[in-house]
PDB file of C-alpha atoms in Angstrom:
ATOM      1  CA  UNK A 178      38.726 -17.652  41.782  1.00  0.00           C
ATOM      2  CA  UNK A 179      38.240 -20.621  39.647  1.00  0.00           C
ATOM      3  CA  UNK A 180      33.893 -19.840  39.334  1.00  0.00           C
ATOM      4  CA  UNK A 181      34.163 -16.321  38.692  1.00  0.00           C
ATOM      5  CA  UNK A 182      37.658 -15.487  36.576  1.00  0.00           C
ATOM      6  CA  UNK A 183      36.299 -13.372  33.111  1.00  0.00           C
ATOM      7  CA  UNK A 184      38.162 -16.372  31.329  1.00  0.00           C
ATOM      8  CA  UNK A 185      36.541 -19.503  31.924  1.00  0.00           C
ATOM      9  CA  UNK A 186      39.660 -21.727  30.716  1.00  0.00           C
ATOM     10  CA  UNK A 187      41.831 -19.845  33.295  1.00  0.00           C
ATOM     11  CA  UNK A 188      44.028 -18.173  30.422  1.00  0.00           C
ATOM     12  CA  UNK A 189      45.267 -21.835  29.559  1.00  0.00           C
ATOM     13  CA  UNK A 190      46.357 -22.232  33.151  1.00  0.00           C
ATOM     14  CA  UNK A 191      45.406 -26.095  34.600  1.00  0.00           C
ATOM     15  CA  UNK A 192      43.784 -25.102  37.959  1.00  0.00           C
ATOM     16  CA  UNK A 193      43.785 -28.259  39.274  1.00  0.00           C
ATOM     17  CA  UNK A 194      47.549 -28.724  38.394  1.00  0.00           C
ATOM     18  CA  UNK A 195      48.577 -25.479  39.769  1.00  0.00           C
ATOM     19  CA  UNK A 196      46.313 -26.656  43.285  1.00  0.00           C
ATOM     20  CA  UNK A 197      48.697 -29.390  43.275  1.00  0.00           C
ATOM     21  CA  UNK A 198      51.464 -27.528  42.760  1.00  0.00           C
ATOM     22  CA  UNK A 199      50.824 -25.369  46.060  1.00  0.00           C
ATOM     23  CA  UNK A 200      48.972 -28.129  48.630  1.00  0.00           C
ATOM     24  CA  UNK A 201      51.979 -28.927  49.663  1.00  0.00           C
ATOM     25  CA  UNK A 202      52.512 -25.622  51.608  1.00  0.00           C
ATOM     26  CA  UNK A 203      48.847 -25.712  53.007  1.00  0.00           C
ATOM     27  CA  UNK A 204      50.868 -27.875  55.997  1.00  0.00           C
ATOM     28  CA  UNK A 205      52.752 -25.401  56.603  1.00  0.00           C
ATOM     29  CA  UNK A 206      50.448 -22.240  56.990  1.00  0.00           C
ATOM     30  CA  UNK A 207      50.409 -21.309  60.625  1.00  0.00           C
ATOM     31  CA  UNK A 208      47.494 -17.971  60.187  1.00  0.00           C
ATOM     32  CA  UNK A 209      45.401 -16.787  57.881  1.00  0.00           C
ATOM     33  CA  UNK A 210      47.904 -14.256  56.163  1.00  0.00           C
ATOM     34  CA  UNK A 211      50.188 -17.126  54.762  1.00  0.00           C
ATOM     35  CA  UNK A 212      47.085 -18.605  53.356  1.00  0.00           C
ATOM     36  CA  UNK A 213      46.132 -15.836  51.726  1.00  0.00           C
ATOM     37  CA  UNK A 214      49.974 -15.887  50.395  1.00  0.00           C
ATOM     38  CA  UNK A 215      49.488 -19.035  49.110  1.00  0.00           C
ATOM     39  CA  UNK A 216      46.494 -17.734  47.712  1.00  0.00           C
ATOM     40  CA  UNK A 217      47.755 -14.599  45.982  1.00  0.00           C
ATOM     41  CA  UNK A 218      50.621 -16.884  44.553  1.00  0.00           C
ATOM     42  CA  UNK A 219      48.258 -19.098  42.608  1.00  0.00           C
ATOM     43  CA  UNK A 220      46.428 -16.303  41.173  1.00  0.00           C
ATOM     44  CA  UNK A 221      49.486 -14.791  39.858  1.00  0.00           C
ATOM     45  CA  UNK A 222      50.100 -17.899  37.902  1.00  0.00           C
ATOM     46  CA  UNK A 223      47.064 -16.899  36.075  1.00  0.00           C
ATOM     47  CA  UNK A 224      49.344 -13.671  35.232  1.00  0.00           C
ATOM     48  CA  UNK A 225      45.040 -11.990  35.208  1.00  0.00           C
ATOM     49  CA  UNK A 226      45.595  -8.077  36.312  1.00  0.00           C
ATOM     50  CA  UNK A 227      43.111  -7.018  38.915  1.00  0.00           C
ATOM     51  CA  UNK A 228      43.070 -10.275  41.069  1.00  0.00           C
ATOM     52  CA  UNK A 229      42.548 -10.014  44.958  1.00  0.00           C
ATOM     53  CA  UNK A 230      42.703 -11.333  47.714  1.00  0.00           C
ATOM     54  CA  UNK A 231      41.100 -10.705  50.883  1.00  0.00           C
ATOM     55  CA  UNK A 232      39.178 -11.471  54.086  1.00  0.00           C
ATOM     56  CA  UNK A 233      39.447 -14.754  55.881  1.00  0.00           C
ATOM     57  CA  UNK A 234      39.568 -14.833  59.519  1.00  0.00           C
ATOM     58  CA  UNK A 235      42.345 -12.482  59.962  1.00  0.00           C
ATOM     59  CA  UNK A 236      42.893 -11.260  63.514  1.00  0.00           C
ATOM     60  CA  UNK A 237      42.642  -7.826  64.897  1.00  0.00           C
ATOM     61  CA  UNK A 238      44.702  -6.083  67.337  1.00  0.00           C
ATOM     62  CA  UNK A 239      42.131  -4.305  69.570  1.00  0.00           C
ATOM     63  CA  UNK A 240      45.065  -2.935  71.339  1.00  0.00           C
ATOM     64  CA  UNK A 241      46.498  -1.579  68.585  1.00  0.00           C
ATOM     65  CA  UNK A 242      46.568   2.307  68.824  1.00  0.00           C
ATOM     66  CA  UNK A 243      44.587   4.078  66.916  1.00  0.00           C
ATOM     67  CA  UNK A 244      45.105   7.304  65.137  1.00  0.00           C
ATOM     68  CA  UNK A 245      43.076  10.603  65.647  1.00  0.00           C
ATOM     69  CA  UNK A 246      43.400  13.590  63.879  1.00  0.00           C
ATOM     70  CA  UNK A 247      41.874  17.142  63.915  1.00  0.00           C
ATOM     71  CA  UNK A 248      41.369  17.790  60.547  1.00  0.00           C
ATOM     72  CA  UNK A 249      44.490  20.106  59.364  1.00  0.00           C
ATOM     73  CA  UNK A 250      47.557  20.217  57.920  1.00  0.00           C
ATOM     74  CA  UNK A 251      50.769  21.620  60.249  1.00  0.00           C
ATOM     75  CA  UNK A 252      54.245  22.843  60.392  1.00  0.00           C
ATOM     76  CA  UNK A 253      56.879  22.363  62.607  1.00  0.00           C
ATOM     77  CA  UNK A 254      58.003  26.073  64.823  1.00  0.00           C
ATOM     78  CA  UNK A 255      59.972  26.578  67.368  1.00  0.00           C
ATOM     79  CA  UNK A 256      57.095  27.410  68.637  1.00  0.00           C
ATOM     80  CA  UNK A 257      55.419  23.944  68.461  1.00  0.00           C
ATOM     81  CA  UNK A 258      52.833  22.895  65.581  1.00  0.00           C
ATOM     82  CA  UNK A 259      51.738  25.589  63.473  1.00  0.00           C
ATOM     83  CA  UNK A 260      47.868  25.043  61.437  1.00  0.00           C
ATOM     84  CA  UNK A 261      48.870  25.858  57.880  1.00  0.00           C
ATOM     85  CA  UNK A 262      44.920  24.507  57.111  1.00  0.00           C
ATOM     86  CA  UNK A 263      42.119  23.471  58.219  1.00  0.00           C
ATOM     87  CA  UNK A 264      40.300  20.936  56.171  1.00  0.00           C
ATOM     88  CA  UNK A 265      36.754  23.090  54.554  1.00  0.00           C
ATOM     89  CA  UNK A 266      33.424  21.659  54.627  1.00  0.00           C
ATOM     90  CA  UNK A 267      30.295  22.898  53.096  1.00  0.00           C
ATOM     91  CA  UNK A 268      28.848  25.923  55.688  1.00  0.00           C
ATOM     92  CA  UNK A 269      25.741  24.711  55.820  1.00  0.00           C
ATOM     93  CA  UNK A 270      26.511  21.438  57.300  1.00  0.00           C
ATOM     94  CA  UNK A 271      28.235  22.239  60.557  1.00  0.00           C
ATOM     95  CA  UNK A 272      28.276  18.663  61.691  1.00  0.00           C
ATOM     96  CA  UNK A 273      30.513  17.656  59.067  1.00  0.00           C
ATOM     97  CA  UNK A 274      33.520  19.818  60.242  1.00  0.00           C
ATOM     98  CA  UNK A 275      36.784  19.115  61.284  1.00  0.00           C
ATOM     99  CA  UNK A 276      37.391  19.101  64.761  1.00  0.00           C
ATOM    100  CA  UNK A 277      39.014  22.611  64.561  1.00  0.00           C
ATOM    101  CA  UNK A 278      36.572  23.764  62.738  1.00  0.00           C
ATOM    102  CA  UNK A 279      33.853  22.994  65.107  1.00  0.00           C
ATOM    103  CA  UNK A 280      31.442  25.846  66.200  1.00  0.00           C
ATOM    104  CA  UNK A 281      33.073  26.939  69.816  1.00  0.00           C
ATOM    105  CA  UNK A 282      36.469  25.789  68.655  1.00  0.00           C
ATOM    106  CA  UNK A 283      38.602  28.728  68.347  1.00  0.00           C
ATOM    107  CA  UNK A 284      41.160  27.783  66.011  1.00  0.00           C
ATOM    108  CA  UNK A 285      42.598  29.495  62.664  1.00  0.00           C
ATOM    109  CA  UNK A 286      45.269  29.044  60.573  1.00  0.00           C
ATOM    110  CA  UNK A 287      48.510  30.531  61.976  1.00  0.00           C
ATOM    111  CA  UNK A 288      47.929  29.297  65.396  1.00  0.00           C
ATOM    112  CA  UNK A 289      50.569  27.525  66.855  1.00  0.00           C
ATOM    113  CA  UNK A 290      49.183  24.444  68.930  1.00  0.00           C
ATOM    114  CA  UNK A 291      51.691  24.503  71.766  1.00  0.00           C
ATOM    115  CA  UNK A 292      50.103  21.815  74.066  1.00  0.00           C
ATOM    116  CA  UNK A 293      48.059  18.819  74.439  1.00  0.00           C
ATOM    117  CA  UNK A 294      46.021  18.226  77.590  1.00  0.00           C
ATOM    118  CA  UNK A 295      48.382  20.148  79.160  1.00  0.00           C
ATOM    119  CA  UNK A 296      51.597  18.035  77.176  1.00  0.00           C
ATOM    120  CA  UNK A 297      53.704  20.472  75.324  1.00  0.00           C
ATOM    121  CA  UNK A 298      53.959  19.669  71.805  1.00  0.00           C
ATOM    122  CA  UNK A 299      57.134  20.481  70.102  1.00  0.00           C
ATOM    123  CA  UNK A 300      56.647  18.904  66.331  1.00  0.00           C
ATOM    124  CA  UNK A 301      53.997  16.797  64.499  1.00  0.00           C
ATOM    125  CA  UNK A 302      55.517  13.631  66.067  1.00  0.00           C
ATOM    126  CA  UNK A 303      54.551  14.833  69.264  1.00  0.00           C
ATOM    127  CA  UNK A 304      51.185  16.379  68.245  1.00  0.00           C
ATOM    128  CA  UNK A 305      50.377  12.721  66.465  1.00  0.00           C
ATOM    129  CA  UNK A 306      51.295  10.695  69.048  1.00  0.00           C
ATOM    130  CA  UNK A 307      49.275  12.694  71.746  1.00  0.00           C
ATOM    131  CA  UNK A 308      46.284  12.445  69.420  1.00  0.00           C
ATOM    132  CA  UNK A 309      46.566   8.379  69.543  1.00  0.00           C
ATOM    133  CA  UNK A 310      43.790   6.396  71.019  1.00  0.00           C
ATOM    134  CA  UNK A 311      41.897  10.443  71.556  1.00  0.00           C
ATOM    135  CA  UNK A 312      39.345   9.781  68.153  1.00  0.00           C
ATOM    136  CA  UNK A 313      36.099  10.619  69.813  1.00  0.00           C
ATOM    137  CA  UNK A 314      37.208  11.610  73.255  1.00  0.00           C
ATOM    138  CA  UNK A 315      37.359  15.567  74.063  1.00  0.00           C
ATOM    139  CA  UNK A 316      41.129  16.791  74.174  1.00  0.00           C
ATOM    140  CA  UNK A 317      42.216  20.349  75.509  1.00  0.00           C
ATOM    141  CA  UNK A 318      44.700  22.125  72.821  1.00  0.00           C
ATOM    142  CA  UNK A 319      46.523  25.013  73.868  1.00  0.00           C
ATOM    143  CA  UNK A 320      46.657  27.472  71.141  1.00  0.00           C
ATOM    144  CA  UNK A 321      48.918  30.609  70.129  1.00  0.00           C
ATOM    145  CA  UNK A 322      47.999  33.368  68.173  1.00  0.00           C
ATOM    146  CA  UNK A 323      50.409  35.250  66.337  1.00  0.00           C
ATOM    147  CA  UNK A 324      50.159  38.817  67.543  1.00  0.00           C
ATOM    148  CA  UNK A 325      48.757  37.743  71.114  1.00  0.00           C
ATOM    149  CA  UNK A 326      51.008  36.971  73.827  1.00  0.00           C
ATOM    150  CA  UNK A 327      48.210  35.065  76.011  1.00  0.00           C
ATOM    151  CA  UNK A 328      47.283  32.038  74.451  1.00  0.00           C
ATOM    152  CA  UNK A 329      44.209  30.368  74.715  1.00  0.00           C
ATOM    153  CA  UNK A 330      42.588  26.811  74.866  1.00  0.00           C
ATOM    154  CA  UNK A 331      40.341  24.710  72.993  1.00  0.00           C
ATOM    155  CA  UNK A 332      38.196  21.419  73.485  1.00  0.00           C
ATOM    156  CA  UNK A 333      38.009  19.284  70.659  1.00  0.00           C
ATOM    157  CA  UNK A 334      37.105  15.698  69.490  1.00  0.00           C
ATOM    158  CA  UNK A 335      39.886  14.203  67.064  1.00  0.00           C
ATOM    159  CA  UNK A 336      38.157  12.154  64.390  1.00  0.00           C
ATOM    160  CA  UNK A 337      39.326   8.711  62.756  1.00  0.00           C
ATOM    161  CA  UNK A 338      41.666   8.317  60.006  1.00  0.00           C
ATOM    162  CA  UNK A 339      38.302   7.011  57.446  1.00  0.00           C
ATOM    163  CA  UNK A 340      36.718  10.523  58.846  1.00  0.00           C
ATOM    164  CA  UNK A 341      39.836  12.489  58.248  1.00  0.00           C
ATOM    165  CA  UNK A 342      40.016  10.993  54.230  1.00  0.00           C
ATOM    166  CA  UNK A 343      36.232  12.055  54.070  1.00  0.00           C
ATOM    167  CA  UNK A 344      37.108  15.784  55.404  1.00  0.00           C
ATOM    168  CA  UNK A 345      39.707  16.100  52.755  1.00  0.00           C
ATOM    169  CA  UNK A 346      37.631  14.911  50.134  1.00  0.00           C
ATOM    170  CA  UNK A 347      35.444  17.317  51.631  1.00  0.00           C
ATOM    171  CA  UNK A 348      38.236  19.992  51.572  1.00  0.00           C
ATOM    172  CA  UNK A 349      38.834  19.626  47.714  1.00  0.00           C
ATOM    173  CA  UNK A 350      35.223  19.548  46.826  1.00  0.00           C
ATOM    174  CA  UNK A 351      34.805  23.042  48.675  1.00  0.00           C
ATOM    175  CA  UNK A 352      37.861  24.511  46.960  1.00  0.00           C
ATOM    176  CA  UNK A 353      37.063  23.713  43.972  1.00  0.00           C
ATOM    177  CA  UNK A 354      33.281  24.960  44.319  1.00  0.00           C
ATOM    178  CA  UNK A 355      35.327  28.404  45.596  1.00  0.00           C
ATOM    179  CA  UNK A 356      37.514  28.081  42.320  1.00  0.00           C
ATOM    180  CA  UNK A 357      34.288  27.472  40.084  1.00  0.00           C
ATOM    181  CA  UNK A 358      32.463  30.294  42.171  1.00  0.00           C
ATOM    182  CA  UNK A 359      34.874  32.810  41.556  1.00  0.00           C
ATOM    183  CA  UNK A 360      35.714  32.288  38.063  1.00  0.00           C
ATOM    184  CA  UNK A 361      31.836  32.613  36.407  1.00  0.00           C
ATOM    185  CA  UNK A 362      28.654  33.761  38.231  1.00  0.00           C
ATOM    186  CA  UNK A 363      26.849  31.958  35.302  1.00  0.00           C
ATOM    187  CA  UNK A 364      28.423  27.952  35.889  1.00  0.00           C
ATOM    188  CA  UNK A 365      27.983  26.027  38.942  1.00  0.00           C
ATOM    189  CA  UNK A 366      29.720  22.948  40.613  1.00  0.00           C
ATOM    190  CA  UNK A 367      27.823  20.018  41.507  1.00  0.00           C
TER     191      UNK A 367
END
């Protein structure tokens, strides 16, 4: 931090004081997090808004579940989990759709998602944790339609929760092209 702080005297702090200050504790770091503590304490010393840290050789847990999502917002029925919306993308980019928006999905809002791969789904805690560890793998949904008595199914592919952030920026872009669209023939959104 020291080589690249906008204030080259440190705001007045003594660096080399203030690593004295904390090597003491360096004995007792056991992982790379309470390093990067010890890290993130000495920068506040320099009281410098802005100031990070990050990286090292942090471990990951590649057991650790992992969350998939279809690309909607729900409710909680009786019924089970109810689509109040399905994240928009632009029409001419099919590949970029959320999983229930998929061409062959048949999926719209109002449908109640009743089951899982064949796991009845009750509430969004259920629906979420039958969606862990799915992102990329094909899941059967069983849908119902309001109005039909039948219900029907659907394969889909969950996505990840970086894809899922990118399909809602997605979804805002698109509705506010639609509001823009709407509103004056004559102005565009870019």
């Amino acid at each position: 931090h020291r080589d690249s702080l906008f204030d080259a005297n440190m705001r007045g702090l003594d660096w080399n004081q203030t690593k004295q200050k904390y090597l003491p504790l360096l004995a007792r770091v056991t992982d790379r997090h309470e390093l990067n503590d010890i890290f993130k304490q000495m920068m506040g010393e320099l009281n410098a808004l802005h100031s990070q840290v990050g990286g090292g050789d942090t471990p990951r847990d590649t057991d650790a579940p992992k969350a998939g999502s279809l690309g909607a917002t729900y409710e909680d029925t009786e019924q089970g989990v109810k689509i109040t919306h399905i994240y928009r993308h632009d029409k001419e980019l099919p590949a970029l759709a959320a999983p229930l928006n998929k061409p062959g999905v048949d999926a719209e809002i109002g449908d109640v998602i009743t089951h899982v791969n064949a796991k009845p789904i009750s509430n969004t805690a259920d629906l979420i944790s039958a969606m862990r560890n799915q992102t990329g793998n094909q899941v059967l949904i069983t849908l119902q339609r309001a109005g039909n008595e039948k219900s029907h199914q659907a394969i889909v592919k969950p996505v990840s929760p970086g894809r899922e952030f990118r399909l809602r920026y997605q979804d805002w872009v698109t509705g506010n092209l639609e509001v823009v669209q709407q509103a004056d023939q004559d102005i565009g959104y870019l």
